[in-house]
Amino acid sequence: MSKIFQMLQELSKVQLLSGAESTSALHEVPNFLKSYGAYSDSIGNLWLEKQSDAPDAKNILLEAHLDAIGLCVASITENGFLSVCACGGFDASLLPGTEFIVHSGKDYKAVATSIPPHLMKKKDAETKITLSEIYLDCGFSSKSEAQRHIMIGSTVSFAAPANALLNRRICAPSL
């Protein structure tokens, strides 16, 4: 499994957010997989077939889209936080505390923040968090500082590496 895991680690580093599949990162995937014998068909599908020398080897099928869900920077608050909109669908209430990477010329680490439940008004604590209540904190101290580094419309991806789980299982963004 280590060769497969290494390949998935490399592939999961390529961030192709929904709506931004035409970026140069799209070309990294086929180029990376060529060394494994990958080829494209006439309609752009990418194929990779690898035969095992073991007579009783199991077949593995990895089928995937090249795009992933993520966020997009919608605006910057006065205190340097980034408000975001969705690129794909997900439950915003799961985001607080999640680490992200903001892609804006260079990559900036960020963490999703919101008002914690114990500081909310009672009626607000009983409702589900929406994306309009999520902000990304890159560590900027002001709007002007953030604007020097982050462009509105910048894409934001999950900052999670591929990980080996128990029983030969793997998890990673976009899997």
PDB file of C-alpha atoms in Angstrom:
ATOM      1  CA  MET A   1       0.000   0.000   0.000  1.00  0.00           C
ATOM      2  CA  SER A   2       2.895   2.409   0.463  1.00  0.00           C
ATOM      3  CA  LYS A   3       3.246   3.173  -3.275  1.00  0.00           C
ATOM      4  CA  ILE A   4      -0.492   3.809  -3.555  1.00  0.00           C
ATOM      5  CA  PHE A   5      -0.398   5.953  -0.419  1.00  0.00           C
ATOM      6  CA  GLN A   6       2.541   7.992  -1.738  1.00  0.00           C
ATOM      7  CA  MET A   7       0.723   8.539  -5.035  1.00  0.00           C
ATOM      8  CA  LEU A   8      -2.465   9.644  -3.244  1.00  0.00           C
ATOM      9  CA  GLN A   9      -0.432  11.988  -1.010  1.00  0.00           C
ATOM     10  CA  GLU A  10       0.952  13.704  -4.106  1.00  0.00           C
ATOM     11  CA  LEU A  11      -2.381  13.809  -5.927  1.00  0.00           C
ATOM     12  CA  SER A  12      -4.212  15.251  -2.907  1.00  0.00           C
ATOM     13  CA  LYS A  13      -1.830  18.230  -2.925  1.00  0.00           C
ATOM     14  CA  VAL A  14      -3.265  19.343  -6.283  1.00  0.00           C
ATOM     15  CA  GLN A  15      -6.128  21.702  -5.468  1.00  0.00           C
ATOM     16  CA  LEU A  16      -8.761  22.058  -8.186  1.00  0.00           C
ATOM     17  CA  LEU A  17     -11.780  23.769  -6.693  1.00  0.00           C
ATOM     18  CA  SER A  18     -15.178  23.559  -8.370  1.00  0.00           C
ATOM     19  CA  GLY A  19     -15.348  26.206 -11.070  1.00  0.00           C
ATOM     20  CA  ALA A  20     -11.548  26.592 -11.269  1.00  0.00           C
ATOM     21  CA  GLU A  21     -10.718  23.361 -13.094  1.00  0.00           C
ATOM     22  CA  SER A  22      -9.128  25.246 -15.984  1.00  0.00           C
ATOM     23  CA  THR A  23      -6.158  26.299 -13.841  1.00  0.00           C
ATOM     24  CA  SER A  24      -2.629  25.060 -14.501  1.00  0.00           C
ATOM     25  CA  ALA A  25      -2.975  22.641 -11.570  1.00  0.00           C
ATOM     26  CA  LEU A  26      -5.280  20.565 -13.781  1.00  0.00           C
ATOM     27  CA  HIS A  27      -2.286  19.680 -15.933  1.00  0.00           C
ATOM     28  CA  GLU A  28      -0.263  18.444 -12.951  1.00  0.00           C
ATOM     29  CA  VAL A  29      -2.445  15.355 -12.524  1.00  0.00           C
ATOM     30  CA  PRO A  30      -1.922  13.763 -15.977  1.00  0.00           C
ATOM     31  CA  ASN A  31       1.759  14.768 -15.960  1.00  0.00           C
ATOM     32  CA  PHE A  32       2.241  13.152 -12.553  1.00  0.00           C
ATOM     33  CA  LEU A  33       0.421   9.973 -13.582  1.00  0.00           C
ATOM     34  CA  LYS A  34       2.294   9.562 -16.907  1.00  0.00           C
ATOM     35  CA  SER A  35       5.169   7.981 -14.992  1.00  0.00           C
ATOM     36  CA  TYR A  36       2.659   5.298 -13.894  1.00  0.00           C
ATOM     37  CA  GLY A  37       1.505   4.644 -17.461  1.00  0.00           C
ATOM     38  CA  ALA A  38      -1.560   6.916 -17.522  1.00  0.00           C
ATOM     39  CA  TYR A  39      -3.069   8.026 -20.805  1.00  0.00           C
ATOM     40  CA  SER A  40      -5.984  10.214 -21.945  1.00  0.00           C
ATOM     41  CA  ASP A  41      -8.748   9.131 -24.293  1.00  0.00           C
ATOM     42  CA  SER A  42     -10.344  11.238 -27.038  1.00  0.00           C
ATOM     43  CA  ILE A  43     -12.820  12.925 -24.667  1.00  0.00           C
ATOM     44  CA  GLY A  44     -10.334  13.823 -21.944  1.00  0.00           C
ATOM     45  CA  ASN A  45     -10.819  10.944 -19.506  1.00  0.00           C
ATOM     46  CA  LEU A  46      -7.627   9.899 -17.765  1.00  0.00           C
ATOM     47  CA  TRP A  47      -6.923   6.169 -17.583  1.00  0.00           C
ATOM     48  CA  LEU A  48      -4.331   4.225 -15.648  1.00  0.00           C
ATOM     49  CA  GLU A  49      -4.077   0.456 -15.732  1.00  0.00           C
ATOM     50  CA  LYS A  50      -1.434  -1.341 -13.716  1.00  0.00           C
ATOM     51  CA  GLN A  51      -1.067  -5.111 -13.806  1.00  0.00           C
ATOM     52  CA  SER A  52       0.245  -7.016 -10.812  1.00  0.00           C
ATOM     53  CA  ASP A  53       2.740  -9.855 -11.012  1.00  0.00           C
ATOM     54  CA  ALA A  54       0.849 -11.686  -8.271  1.00  0.00           C
ATOM     55  CA  PRO A  55      -1.596 -14.224  -9.757  1.00  0.00           C
ATOM     56  CA  ASP A  56      -4.253 -13.669  -7.082  1.00  0.00           C
ATOM     57  CA  ALA A  57      -3.890  -9.880  -6.808  1.00  0.00           C
ATOM     58  CA  LYS A  58      -7.029  -7.884  -6.157  1.00  0.00           C
ATOM     59  CA  ASN A  59      -8.300  -5.271  -8.585  1.00  0.00           C
ATOM     60  CA  ILE A  60      -8.452  -1.671  -7.431  1.00  0.00           C
ATOM     61  CA  LEU A  61     -10.570   1.001  -9.072  1.00  0.00           C
ATOM     62  CA  LEU A  62      -9.924   4.639  -8.246  1.00  0.00           C
ATOM     63  CA  GLU A  63     -12.625   6.778  -9.819  1.00  0.00           C
ATOM     64  CA  ALA A  64     -12.647  10.457  -9.080  1.00  0.00           C
ATOM     65  CA  HIS A  65     -13.553  13.928 -10.192  1.00  0.00           C
ATOM     66  CA  LEU A  66     -10.646  16.316 -10.442  1.00  0.00           C
ATOM     67  CA  ASP A  67     -12.536  19.138  -8.749  1.00  0.00           C
ATOM     68  CA  ALA A  68     -13.171  19.520  -5.042  1.00  0.00           C
ATOM     69  CA  ILE A  69     -15.377  21.597  -2.800  1.00  0.00           C
ATOM     70  CA  GLY A  70     -13.835  24.629  -1.145  1.00  0.00           C
ATOM     71  CA  LEU A  71     -14.400  28.293  -0.471  1.00  0.00           C
ATOM     72  CA  CYS A  72     -13.838  31.627  -2.168  1.00  0.00           C
ATOM     73  CA  VAL A  73     -12.927  34.925  -0.494  1.00  0.00           C
ATOM     74  CA  ALA A  74     -15.987  37.202  -0.675  1.00  0.00           C
ATOM     75  CA  SER A  75     -14.790  40.189   1.374  1.00  0.00           C
ATOM     76  CA  ILE A  76     -12.396  41.313   4.086  1.00  0.00           C
ATOM     77  CA  THR A  77     -13.608  42.656   7.430  1.00  0.00           C
ATOM     78  CA  GLU A  78     -12.188  45.738   9.161  1.00  0.00           C
ATOM     79  CA  ASN A  79     -10.191  43.532  11.544  1.00  0.00           C
ATOM     80  CA  GLY A  80      -8.599  41.464   8.734  1.00  0.00           C
ATOM     81  CA  PHE A  81     -10.838  38.392   8.754  1.00  0.00           C
ATOM     82  CA  LEU A  82     -11.963  36.903   5.429  1.00  0.00           C
ATOM     83  CA  SER A  83     -15.630  36.283   4.766  1.00  0.00           C
ATOM     84  CA  VAL A  84     -16.212  33.452   2.328  1.00  0.00           C
ATOM     85  CA  CYS A  85     -18.681  31.932  -0.088  1.00  0.00           C
ATOM     86  CA  ALA A  86     -18.970  28.288  -1.125  1.00  0.00           C
ATOM     87  CA  CYS A  87     -17.414  26.522  -4.111  1.00  0.00           C
ATOM     88  CA  GLY A  88     -19.533  23.391  -3.869  1.00  0.00           C
ATOM     89  CA  GLY A  89     -21.884  22.335  -1.112  1.00  0.00           C
ATOM     90  CA  PHE A  90     -21.221  21.381   2.497  1.00  0.00           C
ATOM     91  CA  ASP A  91     -22.489  21.889   6.030  1.00  0.00           C
ATOM     92  CA  ALA A  92     -21.071  25.204   7.319  1.00  0.00           C
ATOM     93  CA  SER A  93     -21.655  24.212  10.934  1.00  0.00           C
ATOM     94  CA  LEU A  94     -18.782  21.712  10.609  1.00  0.00           C
ATOM     95  CA  LEU A  95     -16.229  24.360   9.581  1.00  0.00           C
ATOM     96  CA  PRO A  96     -15.241  26.196  12.801  1.00  0.00           C
ATOM     97  CA  GLY A  97     -11.734  25.114  13.761  1.00  0.00           C
ATOM     98  CA  THR A  98     -11.005  23.659  10.319  1.00  0.00           C
ATOM     99  CA  GLU A  99      -7.681  24.589   8.749  1.00  0.00           C
ATOM    100  CA  PHE A 100      -7.635  26.019   5.222  1.00  0.00           C
ATOM    101  CA  ILE A 101      -5.200  27.357   2.652  1.00  0.00           C
ATOM    102  CA  VAL A 102      -6.030  30.661   0.937  1.00  0.00           C
ATOM    103  CA  HIS A 103      -4.544  30.736  -2.584  1.00  0.00           C
ATOM    104  CA  SER A 104      -3.788  34.361  -3.469  1.00  0.00           C
ATOM    105  CA  GLY A 105      -0.520  34.675  -5.350  1.00  0.00           C
ATOM    106  CA  LYS A 106       1.074  32.673  -2.564  1.00  0.00           C
ATOM    107  CA  ASP A 107      -0.568  30.320  -0.087  1.00  0.00           C
ATOM    108  CA  TYR A 108      -1.697  31.532   3.351  1.00  0.00           C
ATOM    109  CA  LYS A 109      -2.717  29.238   6.184  1.00  0.00           C
ATOM    110  CA  ALA A 110      -6.062  30.052   7.790  1.00  0.00           C
ATOM    111  CA  VAL A 111      -8.479  28.682  10.348  1.00  0.00           C
ATOM    112  CA  ALA A 112     -12.275  28.977  10.195  1.00  0.00           C
ATOM    113  CA  THR A 113     -13.781  30.915  13.068  1.00  0.00           C
ATOM    114  CA  SER A 114     -17.241  31.786  14.295  1.00  0.00           C
ATOM    115  CA  ILE A 115     -18.805  32.926  17.540  1.00  0.00           C
ATOM    116  CA  PRO A 116     -18.497  29.935  19.901  1.00  0.00           C
ATOM    117  CA  PRO A 117     -21.803  28.546  21.197  1.00  0.00           C
ATOM    118  CA  HIS A 118     -21.063  29.537  24.812  1.00  0.00           C
ATOM    119  CA  LEU A 119     -20.757  33.214  23.754  1.00  0.00           C
ATOM    120  CA  MET A 120     -23.888  33.265  21.582  1.00  0.00           C
ATOM    121  CA  LYS A 121     -27.270  34.514  22.636  1.00  0.00           C
ATOM    122  CA  LYS A 122     -29.411  31.548  23.650  1.00  0.00           C
ATOM    123  CA  LYS A 123     -31.714  31.770  20.612  1.00  0.00           C
ATOM    124  CA  ASP A 124     -28.715  31.959  18.229  1.00  0.00           C
ATOM    125  CA  ALA A 125     -26.983  28.976  19.847  1.00  0.00           C
ATOM    126  CA  GLU A 126     -29.984  26.811  18.979  1.00  0.00           C
ATOM    127  CA  THR A 127     -29.813  27.574  15.241  1.00  0.00           C
ATOM    128  CA  LYS A 128     -27.442  26.023  12.737  1.00  0.00           C
ATOM    129  CA  ILE A 129     -24.361  28.059  11.761  1.00  0.00           C
ATOM    130  CA  THR A 130     -24.472  29.369   8.190  1.00  0.00           C
ATOM    131  CA  LEU A 131     -21.587  30.256   5.912  1.00  0.00           C
ATOM    132  CA  SER A 132     -22.300  33.966   6.465  1.00  0.00           C
ATOM    133  CA  GLU A 133     -21.233  33.431  10.095  1.00  0.00           C
ATOM    134  CA  ILE A 134     -17.902  31.806   9.189  1.00  0.00           C
ATOM    135  CA  TYR A 135     -14.730  33.857   8.850  1.00  0.00           C
ATOM    136  CA  LEU A 136     -11.182  32.808   8.025  1.00  0.00           C
ATOM    137  CA  ASP A 137      -8.371  34.038  10.234  1.00  0.00           C
ATOM    138  CA  CYS A 138      -4.974  34.179   8.522  1.00  0.00           C
ATOM    139  CA  GLY A 139      -3.487  36.251  11.333  1.00  0.00           C
ATOM    140  CA  PHE A 140      -3.813  39.659   9.655  1.00  0.00           C
ATOM    141  CA  SER A 141      -4.319  42.517  12.114  1.00  0.00           C
ATOM    142  CA  SER A 142      -6.306  44.843   9.843  1.00  0.00           C
ATOM    143  CA  LYS A 143      -8.242  45.112   6.610  1.00  0.00           C
ATOM    144  CA  SER A 144      -5.416  47.052   4.942  1.00  0.00           C
ATOM    145  CA  GLU A 145      -2.856  44.386   5.868  1.00  0.00           C
ATOM    146  CA  ALA A 146      -5.098  41.605   4.552  1.00  0.00           C
ATOM    147  CA  GLN A 147      -5.795  43.541   1.320  1.00  0.00           C
ATOM    148  CA  ARG A 148      -2.041  43.716   0.629  1.00  0.00           C
ATOM    149  CA  HIS A 149      -1.948  39.909   0.496  1.00  0.00           C
ATOM    150  CA  ILE A 150      -5.428  38.577  -0.319  1.00  0.00           C
ATOM    151  CA  MET A 151      -7.503  39.307  -3.407  1.00  0.00           C
ATOM    152  CA  ILE A 152     -11.297  39.083  -3.351  1.00  0.00           C
ATOM    153  CA  GLY A 153     -12.210  35.949  -5.321  1.00  0.00           C
ATOM    154  CA  SER A 154      -9.153  33.983  -4.156  1.00  0.00           C
ATOM    155  CA  THR A 155      -9.838  30.283  -3.813  1.00  0.00           C
ATOM    156  CA  VAL A 156      -9.634  28.502  -0.464  1.00  0.00           C
ATOM    157  CA  SER A 157      -8.971  24.781  -0.052  1.00  0.00           C
ATOM    158  CA  PHE A 158      -9.000  22.425   2.914  1.00  0.00           C
ATOM    159  CA  ALA A 159      -5.530  22.050   4.478  1.00  0.00           C
ATOM    160  CA  ALA A 160      -5.578  18.344   5.187  1.00  0.00           C
ATOM    161  CA  PRO A 161      -2.919  15.886   4.040  1.00  0.00           C
ATOM    162  CA  ALA A 162      -3.535  12.314   3.014  1.00  0.00           C
ATOM    163  CA  ASN A 163      -3.534  10.070   6.086  1.00  0.00           C
ATOM    164  CA  ALA A 164      -3.189   6.331   6.548  1.00  0.00           C
ATOM    165  CA  LEU A 165      -5.959   4.880   8.705  1.00  0.00           C
ATOM    166  CA  LEU A 166      -6.226   1.465  10.292  1.00  0.00           C
ATOM    167  CA  ASN A 167      -6.900  -1.644   8.188  1.00  0.00           C
ATOM    168  CA  ARG A 168      -5.121  -0.308   5.077  1.00  0.00           C
ATOM    169  CA  ARG A 169      -7.549   2.561   4.582  1.00  0.00           C
ATOM    170  CA  ILE A 170      -6.665   6.066   3.423  1.00  0.00           C
ATOM    171  CA  CYS A 171      -8.362   9.418   3.824  1.00  0.00           C
ATOM    172  CA  ALA A 172      -7.520  12.692   2.096  1.00  0.00           C
ATOM    173  CA  PRO A 173      -9.235  15.785   0.757  1.00  0.00           C
ATOM    174  CA  SER A 174     -11.042  15.022  -2.483  1.00  0.00           C
ATOM    175  CA  LEU A 175     -11.235  11.282  -1.813  1.00  0.00           C
TER     176      LEU A 175
END
